[in-house]
Coordinates of C-alpha atoms in Angstrom, one line a residue:
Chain A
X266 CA 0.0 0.0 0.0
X267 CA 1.3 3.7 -1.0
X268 CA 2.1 5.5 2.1
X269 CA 3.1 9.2 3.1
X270 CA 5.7 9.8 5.6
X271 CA 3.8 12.8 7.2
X272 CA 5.0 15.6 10.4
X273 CA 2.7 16.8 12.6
X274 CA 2.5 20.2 12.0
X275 CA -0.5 21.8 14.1
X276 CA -2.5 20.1 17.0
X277 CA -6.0 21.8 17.8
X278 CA -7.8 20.7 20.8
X279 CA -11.5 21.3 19.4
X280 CA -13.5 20.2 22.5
X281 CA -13.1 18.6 26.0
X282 CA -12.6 14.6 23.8
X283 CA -11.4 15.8 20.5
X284 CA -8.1 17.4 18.7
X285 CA -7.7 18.6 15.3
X286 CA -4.1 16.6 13.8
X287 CA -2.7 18.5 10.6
X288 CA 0.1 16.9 8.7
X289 CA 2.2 18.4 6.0
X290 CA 5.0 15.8 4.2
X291 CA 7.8 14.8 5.4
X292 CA 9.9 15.1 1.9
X293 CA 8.3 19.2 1.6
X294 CA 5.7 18.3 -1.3
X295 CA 2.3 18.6 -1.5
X296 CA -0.1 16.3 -1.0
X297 CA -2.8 15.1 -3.8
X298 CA -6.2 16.9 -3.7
X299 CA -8.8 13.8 -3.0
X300 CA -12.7 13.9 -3.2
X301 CA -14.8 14.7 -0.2
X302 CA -15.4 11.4 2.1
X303 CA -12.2 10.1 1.7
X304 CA -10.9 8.9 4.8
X305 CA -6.5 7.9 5.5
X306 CA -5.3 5.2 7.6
X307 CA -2.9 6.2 9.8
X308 CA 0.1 4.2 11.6
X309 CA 0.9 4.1 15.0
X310 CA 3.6 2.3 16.2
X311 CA 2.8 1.8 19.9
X312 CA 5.4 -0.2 22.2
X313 CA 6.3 -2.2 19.3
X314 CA 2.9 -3.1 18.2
X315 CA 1.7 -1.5 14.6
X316 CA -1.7 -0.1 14.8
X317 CA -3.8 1.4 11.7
X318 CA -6.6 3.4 12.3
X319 CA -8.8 5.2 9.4
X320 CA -9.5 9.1 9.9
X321 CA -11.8 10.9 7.6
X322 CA -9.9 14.1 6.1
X323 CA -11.2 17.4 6.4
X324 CA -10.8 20.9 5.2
X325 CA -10.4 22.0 1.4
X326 CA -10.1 18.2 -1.3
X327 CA -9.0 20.4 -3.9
X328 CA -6.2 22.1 -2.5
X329 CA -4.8 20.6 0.4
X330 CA -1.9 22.4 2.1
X331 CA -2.0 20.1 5.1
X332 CA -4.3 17.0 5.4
X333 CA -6.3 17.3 8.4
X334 CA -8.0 14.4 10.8
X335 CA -10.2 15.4 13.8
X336 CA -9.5 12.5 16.2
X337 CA -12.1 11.7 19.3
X338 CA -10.3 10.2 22.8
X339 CA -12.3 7.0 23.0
X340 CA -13.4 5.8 26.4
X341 CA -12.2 2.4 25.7
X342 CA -9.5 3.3 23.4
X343 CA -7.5 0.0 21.9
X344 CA -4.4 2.1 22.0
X345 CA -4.5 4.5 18.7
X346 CA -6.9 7.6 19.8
X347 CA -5.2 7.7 23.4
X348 CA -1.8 7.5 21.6
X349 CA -2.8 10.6 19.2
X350 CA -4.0 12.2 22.2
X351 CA -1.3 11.8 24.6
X352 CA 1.9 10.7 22.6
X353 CA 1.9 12.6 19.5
X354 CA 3.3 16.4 19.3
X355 CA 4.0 19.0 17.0
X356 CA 6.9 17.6 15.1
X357 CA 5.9 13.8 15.7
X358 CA 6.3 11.8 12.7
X359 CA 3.9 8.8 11.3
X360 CA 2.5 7.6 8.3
X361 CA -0.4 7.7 6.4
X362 CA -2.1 5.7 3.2
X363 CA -2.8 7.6 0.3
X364 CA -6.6 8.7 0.0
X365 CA -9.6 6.5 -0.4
X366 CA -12.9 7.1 -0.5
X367 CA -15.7 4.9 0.7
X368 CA -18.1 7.9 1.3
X369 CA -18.6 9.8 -1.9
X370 CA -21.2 11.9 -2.9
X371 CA -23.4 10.9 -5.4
X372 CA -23.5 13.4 -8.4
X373 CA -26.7 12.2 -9.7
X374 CA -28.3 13.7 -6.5
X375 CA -30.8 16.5 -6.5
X376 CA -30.6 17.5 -3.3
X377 CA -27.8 15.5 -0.7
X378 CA -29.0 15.4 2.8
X379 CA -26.0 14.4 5.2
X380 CA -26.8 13.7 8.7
X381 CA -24.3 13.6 11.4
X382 CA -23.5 12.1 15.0
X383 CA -20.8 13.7 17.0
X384 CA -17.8 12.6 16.0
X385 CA -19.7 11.3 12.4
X386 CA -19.1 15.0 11.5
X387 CA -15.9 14.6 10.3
X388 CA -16.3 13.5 7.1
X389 CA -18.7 15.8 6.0
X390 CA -16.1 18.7 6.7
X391 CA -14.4 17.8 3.2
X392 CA -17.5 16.8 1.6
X393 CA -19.5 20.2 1.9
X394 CA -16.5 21.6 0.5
X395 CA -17.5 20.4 -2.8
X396 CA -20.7 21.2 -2.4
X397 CA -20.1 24.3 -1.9
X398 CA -17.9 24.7 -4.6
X399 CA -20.5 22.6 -7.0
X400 CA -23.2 24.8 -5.7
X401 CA -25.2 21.8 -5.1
X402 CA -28.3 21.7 -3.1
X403 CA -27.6 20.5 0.3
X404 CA -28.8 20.6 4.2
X405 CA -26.5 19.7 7.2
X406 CA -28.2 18.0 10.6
X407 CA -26.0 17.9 12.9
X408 CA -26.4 15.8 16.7
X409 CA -24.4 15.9 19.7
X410 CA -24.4 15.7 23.8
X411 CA -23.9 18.3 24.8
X412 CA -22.4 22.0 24.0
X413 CA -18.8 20.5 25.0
X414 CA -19.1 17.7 22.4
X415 CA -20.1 20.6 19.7
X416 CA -17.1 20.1 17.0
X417 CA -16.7 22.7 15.0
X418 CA -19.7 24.2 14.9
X419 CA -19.4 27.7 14.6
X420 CA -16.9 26.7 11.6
X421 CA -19.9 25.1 9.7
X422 CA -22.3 27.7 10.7
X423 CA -20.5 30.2 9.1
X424 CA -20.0 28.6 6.0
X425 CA -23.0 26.5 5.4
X426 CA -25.3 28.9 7.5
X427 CA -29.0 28.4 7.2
X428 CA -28.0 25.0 5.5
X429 CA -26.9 23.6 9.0
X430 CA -29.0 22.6 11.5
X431 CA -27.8 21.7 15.2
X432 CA -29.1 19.3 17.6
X433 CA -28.0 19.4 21.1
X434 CA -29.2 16.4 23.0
X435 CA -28.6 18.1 26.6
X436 CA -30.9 20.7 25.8
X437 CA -33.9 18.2 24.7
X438 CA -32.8 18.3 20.9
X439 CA -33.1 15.4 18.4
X440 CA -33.5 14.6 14.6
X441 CA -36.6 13.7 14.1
X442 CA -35.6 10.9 11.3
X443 CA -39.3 10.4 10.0
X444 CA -40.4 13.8 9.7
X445 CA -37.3 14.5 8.0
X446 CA -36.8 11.9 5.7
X447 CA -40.9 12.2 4.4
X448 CA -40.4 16.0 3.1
X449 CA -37.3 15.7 0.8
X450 CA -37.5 16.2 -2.7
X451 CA -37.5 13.5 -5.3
X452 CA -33.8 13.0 -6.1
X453 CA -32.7 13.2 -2.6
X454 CA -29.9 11.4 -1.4
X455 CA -29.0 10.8 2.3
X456 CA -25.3 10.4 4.0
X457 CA -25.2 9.0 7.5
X458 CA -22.2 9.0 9.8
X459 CA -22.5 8.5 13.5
X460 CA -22.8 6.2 16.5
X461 CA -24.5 2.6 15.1
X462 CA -27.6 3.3 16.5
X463 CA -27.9 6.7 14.6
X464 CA -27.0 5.2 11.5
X465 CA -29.2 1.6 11.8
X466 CA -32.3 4.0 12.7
X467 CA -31.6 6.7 9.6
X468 CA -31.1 3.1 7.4
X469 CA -34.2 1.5 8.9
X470 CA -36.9 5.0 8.7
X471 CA -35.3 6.2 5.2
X472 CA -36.2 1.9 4.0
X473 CA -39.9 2.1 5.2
X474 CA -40.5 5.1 3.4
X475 CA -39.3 3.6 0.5
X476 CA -36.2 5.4 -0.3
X477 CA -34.6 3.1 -2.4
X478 CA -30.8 1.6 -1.8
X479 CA -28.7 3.6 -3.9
X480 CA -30.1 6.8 -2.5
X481 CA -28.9 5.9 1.4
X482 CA -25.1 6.2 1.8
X483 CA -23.6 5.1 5.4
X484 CA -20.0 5.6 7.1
X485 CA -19.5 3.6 10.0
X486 CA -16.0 2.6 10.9
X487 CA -15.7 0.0 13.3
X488 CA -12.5 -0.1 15.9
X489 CA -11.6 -4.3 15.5
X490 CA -13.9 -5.7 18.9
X491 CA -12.0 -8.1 21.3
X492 CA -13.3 -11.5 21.8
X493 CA -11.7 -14.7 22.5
X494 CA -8.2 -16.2 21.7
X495 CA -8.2 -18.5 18.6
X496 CA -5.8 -19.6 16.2
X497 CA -5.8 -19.2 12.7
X498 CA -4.0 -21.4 10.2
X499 CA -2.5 -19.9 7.1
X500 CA -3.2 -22.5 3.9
X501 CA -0.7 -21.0 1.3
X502 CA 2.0 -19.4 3.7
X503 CA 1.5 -22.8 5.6
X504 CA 2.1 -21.3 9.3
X505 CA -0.4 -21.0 12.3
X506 CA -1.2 -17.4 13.9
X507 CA -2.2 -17.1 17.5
X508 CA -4.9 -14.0 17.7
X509 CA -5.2 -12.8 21.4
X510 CA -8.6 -11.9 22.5
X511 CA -7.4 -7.9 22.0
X512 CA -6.0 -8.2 18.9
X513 CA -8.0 -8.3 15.5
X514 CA -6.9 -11.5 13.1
X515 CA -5.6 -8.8 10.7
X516 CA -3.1 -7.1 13.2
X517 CA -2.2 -10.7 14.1
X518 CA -1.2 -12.1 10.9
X519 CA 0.9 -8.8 10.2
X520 CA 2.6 -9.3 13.5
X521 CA 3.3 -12.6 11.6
X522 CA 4.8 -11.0 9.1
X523 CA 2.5 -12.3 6.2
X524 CA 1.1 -9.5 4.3
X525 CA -2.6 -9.2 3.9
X526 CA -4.8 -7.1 2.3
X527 CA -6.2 -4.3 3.3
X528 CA -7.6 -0.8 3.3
X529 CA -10.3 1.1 5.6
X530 CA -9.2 -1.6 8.4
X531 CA -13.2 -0.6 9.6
X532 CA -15.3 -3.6 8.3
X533 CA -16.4 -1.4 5.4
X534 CA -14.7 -1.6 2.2
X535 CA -14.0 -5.3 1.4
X536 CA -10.6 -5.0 0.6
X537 CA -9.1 -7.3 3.0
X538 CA -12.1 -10.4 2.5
X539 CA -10.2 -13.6 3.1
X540 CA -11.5 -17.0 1.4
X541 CA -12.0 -19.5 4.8
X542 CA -11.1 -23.3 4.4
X543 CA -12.5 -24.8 7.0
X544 CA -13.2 -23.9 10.9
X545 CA -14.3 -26.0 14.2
X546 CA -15.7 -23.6 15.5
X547 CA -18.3 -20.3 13.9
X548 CA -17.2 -17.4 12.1
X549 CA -18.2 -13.9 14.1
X550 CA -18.8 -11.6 11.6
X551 CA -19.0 -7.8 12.8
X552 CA -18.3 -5.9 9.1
X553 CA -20.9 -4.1 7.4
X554 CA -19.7 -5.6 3.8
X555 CA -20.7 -8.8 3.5
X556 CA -24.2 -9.3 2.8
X557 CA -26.2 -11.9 5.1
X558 CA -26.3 -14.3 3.0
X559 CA -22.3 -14.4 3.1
X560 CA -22.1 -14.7 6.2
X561 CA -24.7 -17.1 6.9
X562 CA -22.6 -19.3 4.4
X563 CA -18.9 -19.3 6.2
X564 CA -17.3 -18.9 3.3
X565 CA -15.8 -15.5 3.3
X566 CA -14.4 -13.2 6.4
X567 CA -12.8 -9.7 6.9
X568 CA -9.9 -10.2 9.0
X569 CA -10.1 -6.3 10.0
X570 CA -13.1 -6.9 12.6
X571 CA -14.3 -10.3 12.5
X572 CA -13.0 -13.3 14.1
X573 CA -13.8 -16.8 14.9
X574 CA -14.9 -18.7 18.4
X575 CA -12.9 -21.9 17.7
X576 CA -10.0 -23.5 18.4
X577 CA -8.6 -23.4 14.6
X578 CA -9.7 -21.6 11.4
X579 CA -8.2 -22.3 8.4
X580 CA -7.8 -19.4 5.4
X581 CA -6.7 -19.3 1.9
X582 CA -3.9 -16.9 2.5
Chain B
X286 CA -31.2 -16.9 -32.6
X287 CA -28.1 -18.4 -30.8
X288 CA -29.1 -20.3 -27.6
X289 CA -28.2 -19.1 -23.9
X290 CA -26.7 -15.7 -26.0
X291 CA -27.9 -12.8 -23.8
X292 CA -27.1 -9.1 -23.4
X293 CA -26.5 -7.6 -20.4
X294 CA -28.2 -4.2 -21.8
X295 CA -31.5 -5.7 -23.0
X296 CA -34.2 -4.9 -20.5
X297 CA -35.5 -6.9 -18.5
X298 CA -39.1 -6.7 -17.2
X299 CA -41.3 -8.0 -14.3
X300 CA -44.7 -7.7 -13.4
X301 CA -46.7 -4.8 -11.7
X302 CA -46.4 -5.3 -7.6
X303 CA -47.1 -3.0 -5.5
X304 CA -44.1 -1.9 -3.0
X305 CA -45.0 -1.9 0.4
X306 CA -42.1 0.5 2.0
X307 CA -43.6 3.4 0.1
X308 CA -44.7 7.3 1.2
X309 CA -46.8 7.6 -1.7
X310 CA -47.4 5.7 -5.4
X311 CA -47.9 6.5 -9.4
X312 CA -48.9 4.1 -11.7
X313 CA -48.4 4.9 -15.2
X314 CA -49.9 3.0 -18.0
X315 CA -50.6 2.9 -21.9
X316 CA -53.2 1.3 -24.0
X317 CA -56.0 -1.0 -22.8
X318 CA -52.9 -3.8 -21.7
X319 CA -51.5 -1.4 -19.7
X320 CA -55.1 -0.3 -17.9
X321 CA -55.6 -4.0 -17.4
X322 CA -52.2 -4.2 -15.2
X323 CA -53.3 -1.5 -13.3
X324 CA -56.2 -3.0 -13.0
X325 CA -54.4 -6.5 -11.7
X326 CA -52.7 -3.9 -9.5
X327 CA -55.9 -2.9 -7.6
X328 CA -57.1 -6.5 -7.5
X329 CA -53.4 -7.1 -5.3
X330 CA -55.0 -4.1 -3.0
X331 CA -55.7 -0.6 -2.6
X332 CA -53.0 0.5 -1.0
X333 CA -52.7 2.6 2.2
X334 CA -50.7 5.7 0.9
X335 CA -51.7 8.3 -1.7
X336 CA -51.6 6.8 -5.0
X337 CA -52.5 8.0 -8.1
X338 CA -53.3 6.3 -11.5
X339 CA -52.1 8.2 -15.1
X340 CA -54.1 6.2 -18.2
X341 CA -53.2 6.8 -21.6
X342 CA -55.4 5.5 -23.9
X343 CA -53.4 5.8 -27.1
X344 CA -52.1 3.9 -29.5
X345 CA -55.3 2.9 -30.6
X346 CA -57.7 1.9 -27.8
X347 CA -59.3 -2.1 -28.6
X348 CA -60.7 -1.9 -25.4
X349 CA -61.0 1.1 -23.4
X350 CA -60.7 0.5 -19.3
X351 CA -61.4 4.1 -18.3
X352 CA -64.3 2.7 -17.1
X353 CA -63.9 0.1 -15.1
X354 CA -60.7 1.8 -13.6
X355 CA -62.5 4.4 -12.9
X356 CA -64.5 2.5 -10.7
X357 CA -62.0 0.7 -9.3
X358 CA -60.0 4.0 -8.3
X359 CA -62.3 6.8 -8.8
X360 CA -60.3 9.7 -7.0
X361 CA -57.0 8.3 -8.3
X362 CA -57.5 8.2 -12.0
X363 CA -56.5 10.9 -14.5
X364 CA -57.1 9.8 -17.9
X365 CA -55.0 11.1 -21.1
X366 CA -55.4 10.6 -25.0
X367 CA -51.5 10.5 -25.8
X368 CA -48.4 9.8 -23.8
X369 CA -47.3 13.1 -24.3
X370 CA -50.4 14.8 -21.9
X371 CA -49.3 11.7 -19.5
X372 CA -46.2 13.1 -19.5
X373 CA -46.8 16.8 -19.0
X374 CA -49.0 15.2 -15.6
X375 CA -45.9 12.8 -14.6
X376 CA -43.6 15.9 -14.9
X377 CA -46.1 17.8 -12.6
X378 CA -46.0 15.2 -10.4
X379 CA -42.6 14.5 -9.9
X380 CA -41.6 18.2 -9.3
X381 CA -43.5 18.3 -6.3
X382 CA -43.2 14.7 -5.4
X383 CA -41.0 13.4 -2.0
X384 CA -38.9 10.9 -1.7
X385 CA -40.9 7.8 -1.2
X386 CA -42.7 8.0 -3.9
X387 CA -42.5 4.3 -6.1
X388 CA -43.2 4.6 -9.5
X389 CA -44.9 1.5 -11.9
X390 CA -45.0 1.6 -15.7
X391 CA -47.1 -0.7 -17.9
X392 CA -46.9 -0.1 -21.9
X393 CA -44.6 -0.8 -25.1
X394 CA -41.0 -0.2 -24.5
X395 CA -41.4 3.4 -26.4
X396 CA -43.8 4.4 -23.3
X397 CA -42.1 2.6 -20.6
X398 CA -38.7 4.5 -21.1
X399 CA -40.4 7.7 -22.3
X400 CA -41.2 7.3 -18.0
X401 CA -38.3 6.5 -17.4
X402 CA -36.2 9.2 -18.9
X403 CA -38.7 11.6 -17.4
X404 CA -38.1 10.3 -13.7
X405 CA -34.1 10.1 -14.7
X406 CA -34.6 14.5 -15.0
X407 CA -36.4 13.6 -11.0
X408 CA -32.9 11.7 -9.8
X409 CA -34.7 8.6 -10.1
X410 CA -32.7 5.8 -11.3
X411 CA -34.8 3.2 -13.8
X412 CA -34.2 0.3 -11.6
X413 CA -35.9 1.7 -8.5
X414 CA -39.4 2.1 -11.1
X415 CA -41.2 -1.4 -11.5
X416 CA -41.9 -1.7 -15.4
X417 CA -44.0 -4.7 -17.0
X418 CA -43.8 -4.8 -20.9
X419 CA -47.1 -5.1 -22.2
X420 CA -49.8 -4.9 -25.0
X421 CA -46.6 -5.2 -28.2
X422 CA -43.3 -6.0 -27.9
X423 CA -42.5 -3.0 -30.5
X424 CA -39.2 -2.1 -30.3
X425 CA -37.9 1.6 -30.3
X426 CA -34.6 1.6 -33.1
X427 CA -31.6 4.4 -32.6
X428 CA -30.1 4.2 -35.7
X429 CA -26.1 4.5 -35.1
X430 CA -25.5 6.2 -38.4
X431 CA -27.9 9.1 -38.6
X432 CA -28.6 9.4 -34.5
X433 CA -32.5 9.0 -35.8
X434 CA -34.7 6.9 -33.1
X435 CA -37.5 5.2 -35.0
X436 CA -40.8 3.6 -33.4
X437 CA -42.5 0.5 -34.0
X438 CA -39.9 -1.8 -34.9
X439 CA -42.2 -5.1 -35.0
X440 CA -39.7 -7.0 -37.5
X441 CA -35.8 -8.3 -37.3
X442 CA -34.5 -5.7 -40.0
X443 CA -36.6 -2.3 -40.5
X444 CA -35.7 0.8 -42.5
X445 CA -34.7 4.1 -40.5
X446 CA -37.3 6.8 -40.6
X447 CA -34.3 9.4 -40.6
X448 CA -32.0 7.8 -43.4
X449 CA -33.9 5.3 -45.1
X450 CA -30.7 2.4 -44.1
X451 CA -32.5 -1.0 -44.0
X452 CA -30.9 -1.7 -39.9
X453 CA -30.6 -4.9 -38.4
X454 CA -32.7 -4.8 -34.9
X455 CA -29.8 -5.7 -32.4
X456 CA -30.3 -6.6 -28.2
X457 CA -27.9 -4.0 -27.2
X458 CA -30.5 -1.5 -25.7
X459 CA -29.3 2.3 -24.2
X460 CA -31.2 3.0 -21.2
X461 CA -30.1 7.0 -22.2
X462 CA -32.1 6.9 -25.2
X463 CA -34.5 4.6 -24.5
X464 CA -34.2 2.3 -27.7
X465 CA -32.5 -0.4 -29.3
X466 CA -29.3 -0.4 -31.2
X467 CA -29.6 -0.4 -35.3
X468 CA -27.3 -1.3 -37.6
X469 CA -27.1 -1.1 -41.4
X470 CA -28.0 -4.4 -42.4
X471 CA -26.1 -5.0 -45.9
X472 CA -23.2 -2.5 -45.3
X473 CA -20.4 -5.0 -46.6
X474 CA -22.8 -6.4 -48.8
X475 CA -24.8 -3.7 -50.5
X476 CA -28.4 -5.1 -51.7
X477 CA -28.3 -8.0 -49.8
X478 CA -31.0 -8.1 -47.4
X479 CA -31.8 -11.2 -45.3
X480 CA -35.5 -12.2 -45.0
X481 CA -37.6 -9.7 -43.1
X482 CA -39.6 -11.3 -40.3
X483 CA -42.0 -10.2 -38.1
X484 CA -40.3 -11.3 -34.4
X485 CA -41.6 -8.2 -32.1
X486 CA -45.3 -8.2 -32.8

């Protein structure tokens, strides 16, 4: 995978939870301009274990002096939000994957609706750049806690003004999913990025009013869940991986040294599906890419987020 | 024909049901084949949201259903001669329309992608609008070398309206345009014409 060697060169705190991280390159040039959505992954080296975690980019996709990620401390952080938080300084270097976007706008739309949760704002910051620049129709609604969880806010307000519209739980505020999603225009389409529950309900309301598939877009990217120990036997490189309970089965066969595929390292972009042999156990699948039938037939798993409860799974790898 | 040959671009169509995750519901249909699918529509049920009916009677009515769909659905139903008023009435529709809103089509091809170009301006996608081919299999003909579109193909080769090429009737269909792809039929071979048959009555 193409990579940036990147410098910290600013560090915003934005609210009580989350910092602002701006990188420029470590070689001097600039960095490509990407499309609004796009997400990096960035690498962490913590105490000798790699970790890669994917950050939606904000600010300007066409011309990008810096790339920026807004990064929230997670109350149960596996390691790479607390180490952005507390480790990393002005002048700390790291790396980052080139661009990729699993969020884009959909140019047919008449009218985009994006909805976000909290920290779900983030990806939308590059987005309504373009759509801004497009001039295309658009409305922001935007949920948090509280006032102390409000990200940027006064940025958007200014530049999306009457377009944005802010929900602030702690004062008895909430999207109203149904009477939103019955009053948009033919043509709409509707972007979703939050907390799971946010996003399962927006999926769930915008399907029962018949909004069909290809007009509801969803970014949800999932930190690798701990479960139980098991080991995993690699067919073609014909070695056998121990995956601790904390670890995902990805991280683990890298800290083999076998390389797999990969790329939003969230359950979400299929990039890193693995072909499964045979098991003893059942596959957990916690992605959002394979459809059910998939994972109802045990053929297929994302090494990123799933995992197995067995005591050997065998993959084509 | 060769057997299991089949072109990813050819249409293919299914049969008037009514979607139940809906806000609200057209149905627009042609001819007296396309007001009896509506009227196989409204034997499924009446549906609970707002639903309305568009009936045009044209080409040439055999037998005319205003009546009993008027019956059947007598707040819904707005009847038209030609597909043209049915489309100035779709057009209204979809400008004020909301998301929701699931769209059937019963009627030739021509009428069926007429719709369907007409909810395409909307930001409607052809594959969310349920379409059942009915009353002639007619095929609408774009004819690659003078860009004219021709109606009523009802045989294998059929001379362009625009240029007067005799065009072989091919599968490969644009969903842009709505029509079929024609090709000259005796272009290496001037004259030589292959039997015309009547295959899309």
């Amino acid at each position: 995978m193409s990579t940036f060697k990147v410098v910290v060169s600013n560090i915003q705190q934005i609210t009580p939870l989350i910092k602002q991280f701006s990188f420029i390159r470590e070689d001097g040039a600039s960095f490509p301009p990407f499309s609004g959505g796009s997400h990096v992954v960035v690498a962490m080296n913590i105490n000798g274990r790699l970790h890669r975690n994917p950050y939606s980019l904000m600010g300007s996709p066409q011309a990008p002096d810096a790339y920026h990620i807004a990064v929230r401390l997670q109350e149960h952080s596996r390691g790479g939000s607390a180490y952005l938080h507390h480790e990393v300084k002005v002048g700390s270097q790291l790396e980052i994957t080139y661009p990729n976007n699993l969020f884009a706008l959909d140019k047919r739309a008449r009218k985009h609706l994006l909805v976000a949760g909290g920290i779900g704002i983030t990806p939308f910051m590059s987005q309504i750049d373009d759509l801004i620049r497009t001039k295309a129709n658009y409305e922001l609604h935007y949920a948090y806690r509280s006032q102390d969880h409000a990200a940027f806010t006064s940025a958007l307000k200014e530049k999306c003004a009457e377009r944005v519209h802010v929900y602030v739980e702690s004062e008895g505020l909430s999207i109203d999913l149904k009477a939103l999603l019955s009053k948009q225009p033919l043509g709409t389409h509707v972007y979703v990025c939050g907390p799971n529950a946010m996003v399962v309900a927006l999926i769930e309301t915008a399907r029962s009013l018949g909004w069909p598939e290809n007009h509801i877009h969803s970014e949800q990217f999932l930190a690798p869940p701990s479960g139980e120990p098991f080991k995993v036997k690699l067919a073609k490189s014909n070695i056998e991986v121990h995956v601790p309970a904390e670890m995902s089965m990805l991280e683990a066969i890298e800290a083999a040294g076998v390389d797999a595929p990969y790329s939003c390292r969230g359950g979400a972009c299929g990039r890193c599906e693995l072909e499964v042999i045979r098991t003893d156990g059942v596959l957990v699948h916690q992605d959002h890419y394979l459809s059910e039938a998939d994972k109802a037939a045990g053929k297929k798993i994302m090494p990123c987020v799933s995992r197995a409860k067995c005591q050997s799974l065998e993959i084509n790898l | 024909m060769e057997r299991g040959y089949w072109i990813r671009s050819k249409p293919v169509y299914s049969t008037l049901v009514w979607q139940q995750q809906a806000n609200a519901h057209i149905v627009l249909v042609e001819g007296s084949a396309g007001g009896l699918a509506a009227m196989k529509l409204f034997q499924q049920m009446h549906p609970e949201h707002p639903t309305k009916v568009l009936y045009a009677r044209n080409p040439v009515v055999q037998q005319d259903l205003s009546i009993p769909l008027s019956k059947v659905v007598p707040d819904a139903l707005l009847m038209f001669e030609t597909t043209e008023e049915s489309l100035v009435a779709f057009e209204a529709h979809l400008s004020s329309a909301c998301m929701g809103l699931r769209i059937y089509v019963a009627g030739s091809e021509r009428f069926i992608w007429q719709m369907a170009q007409m909810a395409d301006k909307y930001g409607i996608d052809d594959s969310d609008i349920i379409k059942e081919l009915v009353g002639t299999l007619a095929r609408p003909i774009y004819c690659v070398h003078c860009k004219t579109i021709s109606y009523e193909a009802h045989t294998n080769i059929k001379k362009c309206d625009g240029c007067g090429k005799q065009l072989f009737v091919r599968d490969h269909f644009s969903r842009r345009l709505g029509a079929y792809m024609g090709l000259m039929v005796d272009a290496e071979d001037p004259g030589q014409i292959p039997s015309i048959e009547e295959i899309y009555p």
